PDB file of C-alpha atoms in Angstrom:
ATOM      1  CA  UNK Z 409      10.594   2.240  -0.131  1.00 97.00           C
ATOM      2  CA  UNK Z 410       8.154   4.882   1.031  1.00 98.00           C
ATOM      3  CA  UNK Z 411       5.166   4.885   2.452  1.00 99.00           C
ATOM      4  CA  UNK Z 412       2.137   6.993   2.186  1.00 99.00           C
ATOM      5  CA  UNK Z 413      -0.891   6.821   4.536  1.00 99.00           C
ATOM      6  CA  UNK Z 414      -4.387   8.504   4.507  1.00 97.00           C
ATOM      7  CA  UNK Z 415      -7.911   8.352   5.385  1.00 94.00           C
ATOM      8  CA  UNK Z 416     -10.578   6.995   2.077  1.00 90.00           C
ATOM      9  CA  UNK Z 417     -10.425   8.999  -0.351  1.00 90.00           C
ATOM     10  CA  UNK Z 418      -7.855  11.137   0.949  1.00 95.00           C
ATOM     11  CA  UNK Z 419      -5.209  11.534  -1.832  1.00 95.00           C
ATOM     12  CA  UNK Z 420      -2.689   9.157  -0.958  1.00 96.00           C
ATOM     13  CA  UNK Z 421      -2.728   7.040  -4.336  1.00 94.00           C
ATOM     14  CA  UNK Z 422      -2.150  10.048  -6.481  1.00 94.00           C
ATOM     15  CA  UNK Z 423       0.242  11.516  -4.380  1.00 97.00           C
ATOM     16  CA  UNK Z 424       1.963   7.916  -5.225  1.00 97.00           C
ATOM     17  CA  UNK Z 425       1.687   8.200  -8.160  1.00 95.00           C
ATOM     18  CA  UNK Z 426       2.652  11.972  -8.354  1.00 94.00           C
ATOM     19  CA  UNK Z 427       5.947  10.256  -6.151  1.00 95.00           C
ATOM     20  CA  UNK Z 428       6.297   7.699  -9.043  1.00 94.00           C
ATOM     21  CA  UNK Z 429       7.964  10.302 -11.481  1.00 88.00           C
ATOM     22  CA  UNK Z 430       7.881   9.434 -15.087  1.00 85.00           C
ATOM     23  CA  UNK Z 431      10.788   7.061 -15.215  1.00 77.00           C
ATOM     24  CA  UNK Z 432      10.145   4.460 -17.860  1.00 82.00           C
ATOM     25  CA  UNK Z 433       9.187   1.328 -16.196  1.00 94.00           C
ATOM     26  CA  UNK Z 434       6.074   1.667 -14.213  1.00 95.00           C
ATOM     27  CA  UNK Z 435       4.555  -1.176 -12.601  1.00 96.00           C
ATOM     28  CA  UNK Z 436       1.160  -0.605 -10.698  1.00 95.00           C
ATOM     29  CA  UNK Z 437       0.739  -3.681  -7.612  1.00 97.00           C
ATOM     30  CA  UNK Z 438      -2.852  -3.559  -7.109  1.00 94.00           C
ATOM     31  CA  UNK Z 439      -4.168  -5.817  -3.988  1.00 96.00           C
ATOM     32  CA  UNK Z 440      -8.011  -4.933  -4.576  1.00 87.00           C
ATOM     33  CA  UNK Z 441     -10.167  -7.832  -5.296  1.00 81.00           C
ATOM     34  CA  UNK Z 442     -12.872  -7.011  -7.297  1.00 77.00           C
ATOM     35  CA  UNK Z 443     -16.076  -8.897  -5.204  1.00 78.00           C
ATOM     36  CA  UNK Z 444     -18.881  -6.500  -6.280  1.00 84.00           C
ATOM     37  CA  UNK Z 445     -19.801  -3.913  -8.958  1.00 86.00           C
ATOM     38  CA  UNK Z 446     -18.787  -1.133  -7.338  1.00 86.00           C
ATOM     39  CA  UNK Z 447     -15.734  -2.067  -6.028  1.00 81.00           C
ATOM     40  CA  UNK Z 448     -15.197  -3.531 -10.127  1.00 83.00           C
ATOM     41  CA  UNK Z 449     -15.699   0.404 -11.095  1.00 86.00           C
ATOM     42  CA  UNK Z 450     -13.411   1.782  -8.647  1.00 81.00           C
ATOM     43  CA  UNK Z 451     -10.829  -0.349 -10.318  1.00 79.00           C
ATOM     44  CA  UNK Z 452     -11.411   0.337 -13.800  1.00 81.00           C
ATOM     45  CA  UNK Z 453     -11.378   4.400 -12.552  1.00 81.00           C
ATOM     46  CA  UNK Z 454      -8.254   3.900 -11.254  1.00 79.00           C
ATOM     47  CA  UNK Z 455      -6.934   2.058 -13.960  1.00 81.00           C
ATOM     48  CA  UNK Z 456      -8.104   5.126 -16.800  1.00 81.00           C
ATOM     49  CA  UNK Z 457      -6.552   7.572 -14.648  1.00 80.00           C
ATOM     50  CA  UNK Z 458      -3.208   5.632 -14.211  1.00 83.00           C
ATOM     51  CA  UNK Z 459      -2.757   5.559 -17.785  1.00 81.00           C
ATOM     52  CA  UNK Z 460      -1.408   3.463 -20.189  1.00 84.00           C
ATOM     53  CA  UNK Z 461       2.611   4.098 -19.251  1.00 88.00           C
ATOM     54  CA  UNK Z 462       1.627   1.713 -15.835  1.00 92.00           C
ATOM     55  CA  UNK Z 463       1.860  -1.722 -16.283  1.00 93.00           C
ATOM     56  CA  UNK Z 464      -0.712  -3.329 -13.951  1.00 92.00           C
ATOM     57  CA  UNK Z 465      -0.419  -6.431 -11.565  1.00 93.00           C
ATOM     58  CA  UNK Z 466      -3.281  -8.097  -9.907  1.00 92.00           C
ATOM     59  CA  UNK Z 467      -1.500  -9.385  -6.400  1.00 96.00           C
ATOM     60  CA  UNK Z 468      -4.096  -9.871  -3.764  1.00 95.00           C
ATOM     61  CA  UNK Z 469      -1.457 -12.231  -1.558  1.00 97.00           C
ATOM     62  CA  UNK Z 470       1.247 -12.756  -2.731  1.00 98.00           C
ATOM     63  CA  UNK Z 471       3.181  -9.534  -2.865  1.00 98.00           C
ATOM     64  CA  UNK Z 472       7.032 -10.970  -1.621  1.00 98.00           C
ATOM     65  CA  UNK Z 473       6.765 -13.723  -4.321  1.00 98.00           C
ATOM     66  CA  UNK Z 474       6.040 -11.161  -6.644  1.00 98.00           C
ATOM     67  CA  UNK Z 475       8.649  -8.805  -6.277  1.00 98.00           C
ATOM     68  CA  UNK Z 476      10.861 -11.605  -6.024  1.00 98.00           C
ATOM     69  CA  UNK Z 477      10.051 -12.782  -9.455  1.00 97.00           C
ATOM     70  CA  UNK Z 478      10.737  -8.794 -10.370  1.00 97.00           C
ATOM     71  CA  UNK Z 479      13.496  -7.479  -8.676  1.00 94.00           C
ATOM     72  CA  UNK Z 480      14.779  -5.937 -11.465  1.00 94.00           C
ATOM     73  CA  UNK Z 481      11.886  -5.073 -13.934  1.00 95.00           C
ATOM     74  CA  UNK Z 482      10.844  -1.590 -12.865  1.00 97.00           C
ATOM     75  CA  UNK Z 483      12.512   1.661 -12.092  1.00 96.00           C
ATOM     76  CA  UNK Z 484       8.997   2.448  -9.942  1.00 96.00           C
ATOM     77  CA  UNK Z 485       6.253   0.010  -8.088  1.00 98.00           C
ATOM     78  CA  UNK Z 486       3.352   1.068  -6.262  1.00 97.00           C
ATOM     79  CA  UNK Z 487       1.295  -1.085  -3.538  1.00 98.00           C
ATOM     80  CA  UNK Z 488      -1.855   0.225  -3.563  1.00 96.00           C
ATOM     81  CA  UNK Z 489      -3.088  -0.713  -0.978  1.00 95.00           C
ATOM     82  CA  UNK Z 490      -1.182  -3.097   2.465  1.00 98.00           C
ATOM     83  CA  UNK Z 491      -5.185  -2.439   3.795  1.00 98.00           C
ATOM     84  CA  UNK Z 492      -6.637  -3.947   1.455  1.00 96.00           C
ATOM     85  CA  UNK Z 493      -3.831  -6.910   1.501  1.00 98.00           C
ATOM     86  CA  UNK Z 494      -4.859  -7.427   4.785  1.00 98.00           C
ATOM     87  CA  UNK Z 495      -8.108  -8.172   4.335  1.00 96.00           C
ATOM     88  CA  UNK Z 496      -7.271 -10.437   1.728  1.00 97.00           C
ATOM     89  CA  UNK Z 497      -4.645 -12.079   4.355  1.00 98.00           C
ATOM     90  CA  UNK Z 498      -7.986 -12.335   6.875  1.00 96.00           C
ATOM     91  CA  UNK Z 499     -10.696 -13.639   4.028  1.00 95.00           C
ATOM     92  CA  UNK Z 500      -8.240 -16.709   3.657  1.00 96.00           C
ATOM     93  CA  UNK Z 501      -7.940 -16.673   7.501  1.00 97.00           C
ATOM     94  CA  UNK Z 502      -4.374 -15.788   8.195  1.00 98.00           C
ATOM     95  CA  UNK Z 503      -4.114 -15.587  11.840  1.00 98.00           C
ATOM     96  CA  UNK Z 504      -2.946 -12.236  12.698  1.00 97.00           C
ATOM     97  CA  UNK Z 505      -0.180 -13.761  15.058  1.00 98.00           C
ATOM     98  CA  UNK Z 506       1.303 -14.615  11.756  1.00 98.00           C
ATOM     99  CA  UNK Z 507       1.155 -10.678   9.633  1.00 98.00           C
ATOM    100  CA  UNK Z 508       4.067  -9.167  11.295  1.00 98.00           C
ATOM    101  CA  UNK Z 509       6.615 -12.493   9.522  1.00 98.00           C
ATOM    102  CA  UNK Z 510       4.715 -12.191   6.468  1.00 98.00           C
ATOM    103  CA  UNK Z 511       5.777  -7.813   6.553  1.00 99.00           C
ATOM    104  CA  UNK Z 512       8.603  -8.805   7.210  1.00 99.00           C
ATOM    105  CA  UNK Z 513       9.162 -10.702   4.522  1.00 98.00           C
ATOM    106  CA  UNK Z 514       7.500  -8.644   2.393  1.00 99.00           C
ATOM    107  CA  UNK Z 515       9.736  -5.552   3.415  1.00 99.00           C
ATOM    108  CA  UNK Z 516      12.308  -7.437   2.344  1.00 98.00           C
ATOM    109  CA  UNK Z 517      11.818  -8.588  -0.929  1.00 98.00           C
ATOM    110  CA  UNK Z 518      10.954  -4.695  -1.475  1.00 98.00           C
ATOM    111  CA  UNK Z 519      14.412  -3.950  -0.205  1.00 97.00           C
ATOM    112  CA  UNK Z 520      15.848  -6.454  -3.062  1.00 97.00           C
ATOM    113  CA  UNK Z 521      14.323  -4.207  -5.771  1.00 96.00           C
ATOM    114  CA  UNK Z 522      16.378  -1.835  -7.461  1.00 94.00           C
ATOM    115  CA  UNK Z 523      12.973   0.352  -8.156  1.00 96.00           C
ATOM    116  CA  UNK Z 524      11.426   2.833  -6.384  1.00 96.00           C
ATOM    117  CA  UNK Z 525       8.875   1.462  -4.141  1.00 98.00           C
ATOM    118  CA  UNK Z 526       5.871   3.125  -3.182  1.00 98.00           C
ATOM    119  CA  UNK Z 527       3.828   1.360  -0.360  1.00 99.00           C
ATOM    120  CA  UNK Z 528      -0.013   3.121   0.118  1.00 99.00           C
ATOM    121  CA  UNK Z 529      -1.987   1.954   2.420  1.00 99.00           C
ATOM    122  CA  UNK Z 530      -4.748   3.153   4.998  1.00 97.00           C
ATOM    123  CA  UNK Z 531      -4.332   5.374   8.247  1.00 96.00           C
ATOM    124  CA  UNK Z 532      -7.859   3.905  10.354  1.00 94.00           C
ATOM    125  CA  UNK Z 533      -7.209   4.781  13.873  1.00 87.00           C
ATOM    126  CA  UNK Z 534      -8.157   8.424  13.048  1.00 84.00           C
ATOM    127  CA  UNK Z 535     -11.888   7.425  13.450  1.00 81.00           C
ATOM    128  CA  UNK Z 536     -13.993   6.822  16.220  1.00 85.00           C
ATOM    129  CA  UNK Z 537     -13.915   3.152  17.872  1.00 89.00           C
ATOM    130  CA  UNK Z 538     -15.178   0.127  16.302  1.00 89.00           C
ATOM    131  CA  UNK Z 539     -18.058  -0.924  17.817  1.00 92.00           C
ATOM    132  CA  UNK Z 540     -17.466  -4.377  16.437  1.00 94.00           C
ATOM    133  CA  UNK Z 541     -14.987  -6.474  18.304  1.00 95.00           C
ATOM    134  CA  UNK Z 542     -13.275  -8.260  14.794  1.00 95.00           C
ATOM    135  CA  UNK Z 543     -13.685  -4.323  13.435  1.00 94.00           C
ATOM    136  CA  UNK Z 544     -11.308  -3.318  16.209  1.00 96.00           C
ATOM    137  CA  UNK Z 545      -9.169  -6.504  15.749  1.00 96.00           C
ATOM    138  CA  UNK Z 546      -8.798  -5.728  12.129  1.00 97.00           C
ATOM    139  CA  UNK Z 547      -8.362  -1.887  12.781  1.00 97.00           C
ATOM    140  CA  UNK Z 548      -5.226  -3.071  15.131  1.00 96.00           C
ATOM    141  CA  UNK Z 549      -3.562  -5.282  13.408  1.00 98.00           C
ATOM    142  CA  UNK Z 550      -3.288  -1.797  10.262  1.00 98.00           C
ATOM    143  CA  UNK Z 551      -2.178   0.643  12.948  1.00 97.00           C
ATOM    144  CA  UNK Z 552       0.333  -2.265  13.884  1.00 98.00           C
ATOM    145  CA  UNK Z 553       1.848  -2.808   9.998  1.00 99.00           C
ATOM    146  CA  UNK Z 554       1.262   0.408   9.247  1.00 99.00           C
ATOM    147  CA  UNK Z 555       3.982   1.101  12.459  1.00 98.00           C
ATOM    148  CA  UNK Z 556       5.928  -1.914  11.122  1.00 98.00           C
ATOM    149  CA  UNK Z 557       6.461  -0.410   7.074  1.00 99.00           C
ATOM    150  CA  UNK Z 558       7.233   2.885   8.568  1.00 98.00           C
ATOM    151  CA  UNK Z 559       9.427   1.884  10.702  1.00 98.00           C
ATOM    152  CA  UNK Z 560      11.572   0.281   7.767  1.00 98.00           C
ATOM    153  CA  UNK Z 561      10.895   3.169   5.303  1.00 98.00           C
ATOM    154  CA  UNK Z 562      13.246   5.933   4.172  1.00 97.00           C
ATOM    155  CA  UNK Z 563      10.881   8.614   3.919  1.00 98.00           C
ATOM    156  CA  UNK Z 564       7.136   8.749   5.513  1.00 98.00           C
ATOM    157  CA  UNK Z 565       4.072  10.492   3.476  1.00 98.00           C
ATOM    158  CA  UNK Z 566       0.263  11.287   5.516  1.00 98.00           C
ATOM    159  CA  UNK Z 567      -2.263  13.262   2.945  1.00 98.00           C
ATOM    160  CA  UNK Z 568      -5.141  14.498   4.048  1.00 96.00           C
ATOM    161  CA  UNK Z 569      -7.818  16.302   2.322  1.00 96.00           C
ATOM    162  CA  UNK Z 570      -5.373  16.201  -1.038  1.00 96.00           C
ATOM    163  CA  UNK Z 571      -2.276  17.590   0.950  1.00 98.00           C
ATOM    164  CA  UNK Z 572       0.633  15.205   2.027  1.00 98.00           C
ATOM    165  CA  UNK Z 573       2.558  16.354   4.602  1.00 97.00           C
ATOM    166  CA  UNK Z 574       5.869  14.743   5.284  1.00 97.00           C
ATOM    167  CA  UNK Z 575       7.011  12.663   8.475  1.00 97.00           C
ATOM    168  CA  UNK Z 576       9.626  10.962   8.179  1.00 97.00           C
ATOM    169  CA  UNK Z 577      12.931  12.515   7.611  1.00 93.00           C
ATOM    170  CA  UNK Z 578      11.291  14.784   9.375  1.00 76.00           C
ATOM    171  CA  UNK Z 579      12.059  18.943   7.192  1.00 68.00           C
ATOM    172  CA  UNK Z 580      14.615  20.573   7.918  1.00 63.00           C
ATOM    173  CA  UNK Z 581      14.862  24.610   9.023  1.00 57.00           C
TER     174      UNK Z 581
END
């Protein structure tokens, strides 16, 4: 599993798609939900950029179930993004205390697939401290979830201004 993190519009999704390569059977797992016109346009634009060679599945909540159902169906799978998945869980009133267990089940399901799995997530901890307590709790939860994925990932990259930096494993030399 490969984790790609970065800020908003940092180039992390494009980098993950590049890492996925030109495999024959590629899936893009979108966790975004088109809740308004702007998000609908963003989803459409991203789908156009991927092109027709990517099969897109919209999976806002049950990611582990999707992976279990598709263990051998793909060569490369990009999940974009964990942060929106967390937002979707919150919207469904899933308690924060349940999230680490859900993440562990998801990581296990990802490990069971034969595909190269790339996970995209937002790095929310690099900005100012949010004013609202709920926003601080979400930022902290997202940070803990990113750490959970990073610990289990074979490779971890951070993308800043379109430039990927490999964090794990460390470059030699």
